[in-house]
PDB file of C-alpha atoms in Angstrom:
ATOM      1  CA  UNK A  15     -19.868 -52.033 -41.866  1.00  0.00           C
ATOM      2  CA  UNK A  16     -21.173 -55.496 -42.257  1.00  0.00           C
ATOM      3  CA  UNK A  17     -21.823 -57.812 -39.367  1.00  0.00           C
ATOM      4  CA  UNK A  18     -21.204 -61.522 -39.442  1.00  0.00           C
ATOM      5  CA  UNK A  19     -23.581 -64.124 -38.005  1.00  0.00           C
ATOM      6  CA  UNK A  20     -21.596 -64.582 -34.795  1.00  0.00           C
ATOM      7  CA  UNK A  21     -21.513 -60.835 -34.200  1.00  0.00           C
ATOM      8  CA  UNK A  22     -25.263 -60.617 -34.737  1.00  0.00           C
ATOM      9  CA  UNK A  23     -25.808 -63.224 -32.040  1.00  0.00           C
ATOM     10  CA  UNK A  24     -24.259 -60.798 -29.543  1.00  0.00           C
ATOM     11  CA  UNK A  25     -25.439 -57.474 -31.021  1.00  0.00           C
ATOM     12  CA  UNK A  26     -29.181 -58.167 -31.264  1.00  0.00           C
ATOM     13  CA  UNK A  27     -29.714 -59.168 -27.591  1.00  0.00           C
ATOM     14  CA  UNK A  28     -27.635 -56.177 -26.491  1.00  0.00           C
ATOM     15  CA  UNK A  29     -29.927 -53.910 -28.546  1.00  0.00           C
ATOM     16  CA  UNK A  30     -33.007 -55.306 -26.798  1.00  0.00           C
ATOM     17  CA  UNK A  31     -31.345 -54.853 -23.393  1.00  0.00           C
ATOM     18  CA  UNK A  32     -30.422 -51.265 -24.247  1.00  0.00           C
ATOM     19  CA  UNK A  33     -34.006 -50.585 -25.346  1.00  0.00           C
ATOM     20  CA  UNK A  34     -35.366 -52.047 -22.098  1.00  0.00           C
ATOM     21  CA  UNK A  35     -32.949 -49.988 -20.059  1.00  0.00           C
ATOM     22  CA  UNK A  36     -33.913 -46.800 -21.911  1.00  0.00           C
ATOM     23  CA  UNK A  37     -37.610 -47.588 -21.381  1.00  0.00           C
ATOM     24  CA  UNK A  38     -37.059 -48.218 -17.673  1.00  0.00           C
ATOM     25  CA  UNK A  39     -35.138 -44.968 -17.321  1.00  0.00           C
ATOM     26  CA  UNK A  40     -37.950 -43.075 -19.037  1.00  0.00           C
ATOM     27  CA  UNK A  41     -40.549 -44.693 -16.752  1.00  0.00           C
ATOM     28  CA  UNK A  42     -38.439 -43.879 -13.712  1.00  0.00           C
ATOM     29  CA  UNK A  43     -38.248 -40.214 -14.748  1.00  0.00           C
ATOM     30  CA  UNK A  44     -42.017 -40.149 -15.247  1.00  0.00           C
ATOM     31  CA  UNK A  45     -42.561 -41.697 -11.811  1.00  0.00           C
ATOM     32  CA  UNK A  46     -40.218 -39.176 -10.202  1.00  0.00           C
ATOM     33  CA  UNK A  47     -42.059 -36.294 -11.879  1.00  0.00           C
ATOM     34  CA  UNK A  48     -45.412 -37.654 -10.696  1.00  0.00           C
ATOM     35  CA  UNK A  49     -44.055 -38.009  -7.162  1.00  0.00           C
ATOM     36  CA  UNK A  50     -42.648 -34.460  -7.215  1.00  0.00           C
ATOM     37  CA  UNK A  51     -45.970 -33.154  -8.528  1.00  0.00           C
ATOM     38  CA  UNK A  52     -47.857 -34.936  -5.723  1.00  0.00           C
ATOM     39  CA  UNK A  53     -45.471 -33.563  -3.105  1.00  0.00           C
ATOM     40  CA  UNK A  54     -45.931 -30.053  -4.517  1.00  0.00           C
ATOM     41  CA  UNK A  55     -49.716 -30.407  -4.319  1.00  0.00           C
ATOM     42  CA  UNK A  56     -49.500 -31.495  -0.678  1.00  0.00           C
ATOM     43  CA  UNK A  57     -47.196 -28.574   0.131  1.00  0.00           C
ATOM     44  CA  UNK A  58     -49.529 -26.069  -1.526  1.00  0.00           C
ATOM     45  CA  UNK A  59     -52.512 -27.536   0.330  1.00  0.00           C
ATOM     46  CA  UNK A  60     -50.632 -27.332   3.631  1.00  0.00           C
ATOM     47  CA  UNK A  61     -49.699 -23.713   2.998  1.00  0.00           C
ATOM     48  CA  UNK A  62     -53.317 -22.894   2.140  1.00  0.00           C
ATOM     49  CA  UNK A  63     -54.438 -24.347   5.468  1.00  0.00           C
ATOM     50  CA  UNK A  64     -51.835 -22.304   7.327  1.00  0.00           C
ATOM     51  CA  UNK A  65     -53.130 -19.124   5.697  1.00  0.00           C
ATOM     52  CA  UNK A  66     -56.698 -20.027   6.649  1.00  0.00           C
ATOM     53  CA  UNK A  67     -55.780 -20.554  10.281  1.00  0.00           C
ATOM     54  CA  UNK A  68     -53.981 -17.224  10.480  1.00  0.00           C
ATOM     55  CA  UNK A  69     -57.024 -15.497   8.998  1.00  0.00           C
ATOM     56  CA  UNK A  70     -59.054 -16.970  11.843  1.00  0.00           C
ATOM     57  CA  UNK A  71     -56.623 -15.404  14.293  1.00  0.00           C
ATOM     58  CA  UNK A  72     -57.120 -12.017  12.611  1.00  0.00           C
ATOM     59  CA  UNK A  73     -60.851 -12.274  13.195  1.00  0.00           C
ATOM     60  CA  UNK A  74     -60.313 -12.871  16.898  1.00  0.00           C
ATOM     61  CA  UNK A  75     -58.007  -9.874  17.215  1.00  0.00           C
ATOM     62  CA  UNK A  76     -60.607  -7.689  15.497  1.00  0.00           C
ATOM     63  CA  UNK A  77     -63.166  -8.805  18.089  1.00  0.00           C
ATOM     64  CA  UNK A  78     -60.746  -7.910  20.854  1.00  0.00           C
ATOM     65  CA  UNK A  79     -60.226  -4.431  19.400  1.00  0.00           C
ATOM     66  CA  UNK A  80     -63.968  -3.894  19.180  1.00  0.00           C
ATOM     67  CA  UNK A  81     -64.489  -5.083  22.787  1.00  0.00           C
ATOM     68  CA  UNK A  82     -66.867  -7.813  21.642  1.00  0.00           C
ATOM     69  CA  UNK A  83     -68.838 -10.223  23.768  1.00  0.00           C
ATOM     70  CA  UNK A  84     -66.294 -12.925  23.068  1.00  0.00           C
ATOM     71  CA  UNK A  85     -63.577 -11.032  24.925  1.00  0.00           C
ATOM     72  CA  UNK A  86     -65.881 -10.200  27.825  1.00  0.00           C
ATOM     73  CA  UNK A  87     -66.836 -13.853  28.207  1.00  0.00           C
ATOM     74  CA  UNK A  88     -63.200 -14.902  28.234  1.00  0.00           C
ATOM     75  CA  UNK A  89     -62.326 -12.285  30.851  1.00  0.00           C
ATOM     76  CA  UNK A  90     -65.217 -13.422  33.054  1.00  0.00           C
ATOM     77  CA  UNK A  91     -64.086 -17.034  32.811  1.00  0.00           C
ATOM     78  CA  UNK A  92     -60.480 -16.109  33.616  1.00  0.00           C
ATOM     79  CA  UNK A  93     -61.555 -14.006  36.611  1.00  0.00           C
ATOM     80  CA  UNK A  94     -63.819 -16.767  37.894  1.00  0.00           C
ATOM     81  CA  UNK A  95     -61.027 -19.305  37.565  1.00  0.00           C
ATOM     82  CA  UNK A  96     -58.567 -16.984  39.337  1.00  0.00           C
ATOM     83  CA  UNK A  97     -61.022 -16.446  42.212  1.00  0.00           C
ATOM     84  CA  UNK A  98     -61.489 -20.195  42.589  1.00  0.00           C
ATOM     85  CA  UNK A  99     -57.736 -20.716  42.685  1.00  0.00           C
ATOM     86  CA  UNK A 100     -57.357 -18.032  45.370  1.00  0.00           C
ATOM     87  CA  UNK A 101     -60.055 -19.657  47.496  1.00  0.00           C
ATOM     88  CA  UNK A 102     -58.324 -23.012  47.176  1.00  0.00           C
ATOM     89  CA  UNK A 103     -54.964 -21.462  48.049  1.00  0.00           C
ATOM     90  CA  UNK A 104     -56.182 -20.074  51.410  1.00  0.00           C
ATOM     91  CA  UNK A 105     -55.454 -22.266  54.385  1.00  0.00           C
ATOM     92  CA  UNK A 106     -58.525 -23.045  56.523  1.00  0.00           C
ATOM     93  CA  UNK A 107     -57.103 -21.740  59.842  1.00  0.00           C
ATOM     94  CA  UNK A 108     -53.628 -20.309  59.299  1.00  0.00           C
ATOM     95  CA  UNK A 109     -53.544 -16.525  59.133  1.00  0.00           C
ATOM     96  CA  UNK A 110     -57.196 -15.999  60.031  1.00  0.00           C
ATOM     97  CA  UNK A 111     -56.733 -15.251  63.757  1.00  0.00           C
ATOM     98  CA  UNK A 112     -53.833 -13.613  65.593  1.00  0.00           C
ATOM     99  CA  UNK A 113     -53.618 -14.176  69.363  1.00  0.00           C
ATOM    100  CA  UNK A 114     -52.120 -11.119  71.070  1.00  0.00           C
ATOM    101  CA  UNK A 115     -52.908 -12.196  74.621  1.00  0.00           C
ATOM    102  CA  UNK A 116     -50.069 -14.480  75.141  1.00  0.00           C
TER     103      UNK A 116
END
């Protein structure tokens, strides 16, 4: 298969274009793989943080089971807050005195 001069004028530029397109496709695949790898790293890091936070919750529940100082402090604070809310809820004069004389 021999090519004539006129055919070469068309064939050679098309070969360069095809090579450029193949190179661009290869670079695009590499970029997509790098992006997927980065996304996977972020996902793994996020999952590791989630596991760490749930381990922290396990430590708190162990303190509650042992009746630790942490739980006692929380209960005291809750009780104190509840008492304050009850004091605020009471009306200053309604319900304190009942007049039976009248």
